[in-house]
Amino acid sequence: MHSGPSLRPLELIKIDGGDISWHGFGRGVLALLALWWAWVCYAWLTNMFETARVMQTTLIIVAMAAPLIAAIALPTAFTTGALVFGLALLAVRVINVGMLFASSSRDEDGLASAIRRLAPGLLVGPALIVAAAFVASPYRELLWVAAGAVDFGSPLVAGISGLRVVPSYFIERHGSVIIIALGETTISLGAGQTENLRRPGVLGAVVLGVLISATLWWTYFGLTAGAEERMQRTLGVDRVRLARDAYSYLHLPLVAGIVFFALGARVSVEHIDEPLAPLAALALTGGVALFYAAEVAYRWRDHHQLTVDRLLTAAAALLVFPVAISVPAVLSLTDLTAIGFLRLAWELWRRPQISTGIAGAVR
């Protein structure tokens, strides 16, 4: 029912609404961390209720308003909208914790104990973001860093034994968020290009960006067949740890890679005849490289198999960086498209097996 808050990739990076800068880029990364963990909490919460009661469903629907408010305040999350953004995130967590406690009071002792251990960390992170609204930079950013450390560190410190994971639901939800990120990337490529539609080069650049997104989609979904079976075979606390590591943690760099690529691709479409500035070039090539490297890490944690083709593709994407700052942007998009399709062609030819899944077979 609920697929999580929109990732809004370009707004996360262009958080001040201006040109790309390292300052804005850093703020965008911090915002991505906060929004990702808000979505992670929702994924775990809704995963806990295999059959949601009327009150649980009602609260989830009510709580959906808070991520919407956070998304509206996102472009000004470090300026005029800081307090609204922080309070929206805090509201989500308060509802999450309340629902988890209500569920655990009627459930087994292990779940109740896990909720008690995790609850402080769930609330401290957004509380720090609320507090950040009352201080100026750089202390505001430092509090956001602290919030991220609390969010991502608390499951490691408090422990997650006692939680439940429904494999089919968990894997489906994380696949959905990859689709959302890629879909928004595709939409962003053509945003603001209405007046340039008569320029063949702009249309060509948009098509190249879509083709790169398609290769990322096929890369991820071409190996999903064995993921659910792997989690089904994993029992007890090992299943919970697998869900935490492979999905809550390692899907973040997958999404971040898509977000960074979206930023670089949009700048490339806007300046097809010019070399990219270093930060835009890093976003474009580094985003693709990060996605493939994260894919390698995810598959290793999931199946303990090294997907060498994806690792080599990540390295090849990084090698495009010096090209991207030296030649017209459309050529950089062409290079990344060629790299993606060469990897895909190799996979469809060799059809390597990862666990019980055959690469290239998209369900």
mmCIF file of C-alpha atoms in Angstrom, residues 90-217:
data_model
loop_
_atom_site.group_PDB
_atom_site.id
_atom_site.type_symbol
_atom_site.label_atom_id
_atom_site.label_comp_id
_atom_site.label_asym_id
_atom_site.label_seq_id
_atom_site.Cartn_x
_atom_site.Cartn_y
_atom_site.Cartn_z
ATOM 1 C CA LEU A 90 9.878 13.445 13.841
ATOM 2 C CA ALA A 91 6.117 12.951 13.418
ATOM 3 C CA VAL A 92 6.749 9.941 11.182
ATOM 4 C CA ARG A 93 9.037 8.346 13.745
ATOM 5 C CA VAL A 94 6.686 9.000 16.678
ATOM 6 C CA ILE A 95 3.855 7.262 14.826
ATOM 7 C CA ASN A 96 6.189 4.406 13.839
ATOM 8 C CA VAL A 97 7.362 3.857 17.411
ATOM 9 C CA GLY A 98 3.810 4.058 18.747
ATOM 10 C CA MET A 99 2.561 1.458 16.269
ATOM 11 C CA LEU A 100 5.471 -0.847 17.004
ATOM 12 C CA PHE A 101 4.862 -0.635 20.754
ATOM 13 C CA ALA A 102 1.139 -1.276 20.244
ATOM 14 C CA SER A 103 1.959 -4.349 18.176
ATOM 15 C CA SER A 104 4.595 -5.678 20.543
ATOM 16 C CA SER A 105 2.279 -5.425 23.565
ATOM 17 C CA ARG A 106 0.207 -8.223 22.031
ATOM 18 C CA ASP A 107 3.139 -10.134 20.587
ATOM 19 C CA GLU A 108 6.067 -12.245 21.664
ATOM 20 C CA ASP A 109 8.590 -10.992 24.194
ATOM 21 C CA GLY A 110 11.432 -10.922 21.658
ATOM 22 C CA LEU A 111 9.713 -8.318 19.510
ATOM 23 C CA ALA A 112 8.812 -6.159 22.506
ATOM 24 C CA SER A 113 12.423 -6.255 23.697
ATOM 25 C CA ALA A 114 13.695 -5.279 20.233
ATOM 26 C CA ILE A 115 11.334 -2.303 20.051
ATOM 27 C CA ARG A 116 12.429 -1.061 23.483
ATOM 28 C CA ARG A 117 16.079 -1.233 22.429
ATOM 29 C CA LEU A 118 15.543 0.504 19.087
ATOM 30 C CA ALA A 119 13.017 3.177 20.097
ATOM 31 C CA PRO A 120 15.514 5.708 21.517
ATOM 32 C CA GLY A 121 17.584 5.686 18.328
ATOM 33 C CA LEU A 122 14.473 6.057 16.171
ATOM 34 C CA LEU A 123 13.526 9.259 17.989
ATOM 35 C CA VAL A 124 16.919 10.841 18.662
ATOM 36 C CA GLY A 125 17.850 11.190 14.972
ATOM 37 C CA PRO A 126 14.885 13.346 13.869
ATOM 38 C CA ALA A 127 15.007 15.222 17.190
ATOM 39 C CA LEU A 128 18.547 16.328 16.286
ATOM 40 C CA ILE A 129 17.281 17.562 12.901
ATOM 41 C CA VAL A 130 14.579 19.566 14.697
ATOM 42 C CA ALA A 131 17.244 21.023 16.989
ATOM 43 C CA ALA A 132 19.347 21.901 13.933
ATOM 44 C CA ALA A 133 16.630 24.332 12.820
ATOM 45 C CA PHE A 134 17.550 26.599 15.737
ATOM 46 C CA VAL A 135 21.270 26.917 15.017
ATOM 47 C CA ALA A 136 23.225 28.426 12.136
ATOM 48 C CA SER A 137 25.683 26.779 9.760
ATOM 49 C CA PRO A 138 27.994 24.930 10.158
ATOM 50 C CA TYR A 139 26.455 23.679 13.413
ATOM 51 C CA ARG A 140 23.210 22.931 11.590
ATOM 52 C CA GLU A 141 24.993 20.582 9.204
ATOM 53 C CA LEU A 142 26.925 18.990 12.069
ATOM 54 C CA LEU A 143 23.674 18.119 13.812
ATOM 55 C CA TRP A 144 22.420 16.532 10.594
ATOM 56 C CA VAL A 145 25.612 14.454 10.480
ATOM 57 C CA ALA A 146 25.006 13.385 14.077
ATOM 58 C CA ALA A 147 21.411 12.482 13.202
ATOM 59 C CA GLY A 148 22.605 10.272 10.361
ATOM 60 C CA ALA A 149 25.133 8.576 12.635
ATOM 61 C CA VAL A 150 22.419 7.824 15.185
ATOM 62 C CA ASP A 151 19.991 6.528 12.560
ATOM 63 C CA PHE A 152 22.412 4.193 10.843
ATOM 64 C CA GLY A 153 24.342 3.232 13.961
ATOM 65 C CA SER A 154 21.536 2.431 16.379
ATOM 66 C CA PRO A 155 20.579 -0.946 14.812
ATOM 67 C CA LEU A 156 24.227 -1.993 15.072
ATOM 68 C CA VAL A 157 24.532 -0.883 18.696
ATOM 69 C CA ALA A 158 21.104 -1.863 20.017
ATOM 70 C CA GLY A 159 20.834 -5.113 18.082
ATOM 71 C CA ILE A 160 17.922 -6.288 15.939
ATOM 72 C CA SER A 161 17.206 -9.782 17.280
ATOM 73 C CA GLY A 162 13.476 -10.231 17.819
ATOM 74 C CA LEU A 163 12.351 -8.335 14.705
ATOM 75 C CA ARG A 164 10.461 -10.086 11.923
ATOM 76 C CA VAL A 165 11.055 -10.068 8.173
ATOM 77 C CA VAL A 166 8.566 -11.191 5.512
ATOM 78 C CA PRO A 167 10.904 -11.956 2.563
ATOM 79 C CA SER A 168 8.466 -11.410 -0.311
ATOM 80 C CA TYR A 169 7.236 -8.095 1.076
ATOM 81 C CA PHE A 170 10.701 -6.820 1.997
ATOM 82 C CA ILE A 171 12.259 -7.571 -1.379
ATOM 83 C CA GLU A 172 9.280 -6.207 -3.304
ATOM 84 C CA ARG A 173 9.369 -2.908 -1.400
ATOM 85 C CA HIS A 174 13.070 -2.365 -2.048
ATOM 86 C CA GLY A 175 12.630 -3.208 -5.703
ATOM 87 C CA SER A 176 9.841 -0.624 -5.810
ATOM 88 C CA VAL A 177 12.076 2.124 -4.468
ATOM 89 C CA ILE A 178 14.658 1.382 -7.190
ATOM 90 C CA ILE A 179 11.889 1.723 -9.780
ATOM 91 C CA ILE A 180 10.737 5.007 -8.208
ATOM 92 C CA ALA A 181 14.258 6.447 -8.306
ATOM 93 C CA LEU A 182 14.820 5.384 -11.929
ATOM 94 C CA GLY A 183 11.396 6.668 -12.933
ATOM 95 C CA GLU A 184 12.020 10.082 -11.428
ATOM 96 C CA THR A 185 15.412 10.137 -13.122
ATOM 97 C CA THR A 186 13.767 9.575 -16.496
ATOM 98 C CA ILE A 187 11.232 12.335 -15.864
ATOM 99 C CA SER A 188 13.921 14.770 -14.735
ATOM 100 C CA LEU A 189 15.892 14.322 -17.966
ATOM 101 C CA GLY A 190 13.240 16.104 -19.998
ATOM 102 C CA ALA A 191 12.215 18.631 -17.371
ATOM 103 C CA GLY A 192 12.671 22.197 -18.571
ATOM 104 C CA GLN A 193 13.593 21.159 -22.122
ATOM 105 C CA THR A 194 10.319 22.122 -23.823
ATOM 106 C CA GLU A 195 11.899 25.042 -25.671
ATOM 107 C CA ASN A 196 14.801 22.874 -26.879
ATOM 108 C CA LEU A 197 12.798 20.027 -28.398
ATOM 109 C CA ARG A 198 13.677 21.171 -31.929
ATOM 110 C CA ARG A 199 17.377 20.607 -31.251
ATOM 111 C CA PRO A 200 18.247 17.037 -32.301
ATOM 112 C CA GLY A 201 21.188 16.986 -29.931
ATOM 113 C CA VAL A 202 18.947 17.606 -26.910
ATOM 114 C CA LEU A 203 16.552 14.847 -27.917
ATOM 115 C CA GLY A 204 19.473 12.522 -28.500
ATOM 116 C CA ALA A 205 20.933 13.308 -25.081
ATOM 117 C CA VAL A 206 17.583 12.624 -23.410
ATOM 118 C CA VAL A 207 17.343 9.264 -25.200
ATOM 119 C CA LEU A 208 20.887 8.372 -24.108
ATOM 120 C CA GLY A 209 20.004 9.202 -20.504
ATOM 121 C CA VAL A 210 16.939 6.971 -20.701
ATOM 122 C CA LEU A 211 19.020 4.141 -22.185
ATOM 123 C CA ILE A 212 21.538 4.399 -19.342
ATOM 124 C CA SER A 213 18.665 4.262 -16.840
ATOM 125 C CA ALA A 214 17.377 1.177 -18.644
ATOM 126 C CA THR A 215 20.729 -0.590 -18.293
ATOM 127 C CA LEU A 216 20.735 0.208 -14.560
ATOM 128 C CA TRP A 217 17.213 -1.201 -14.277
#
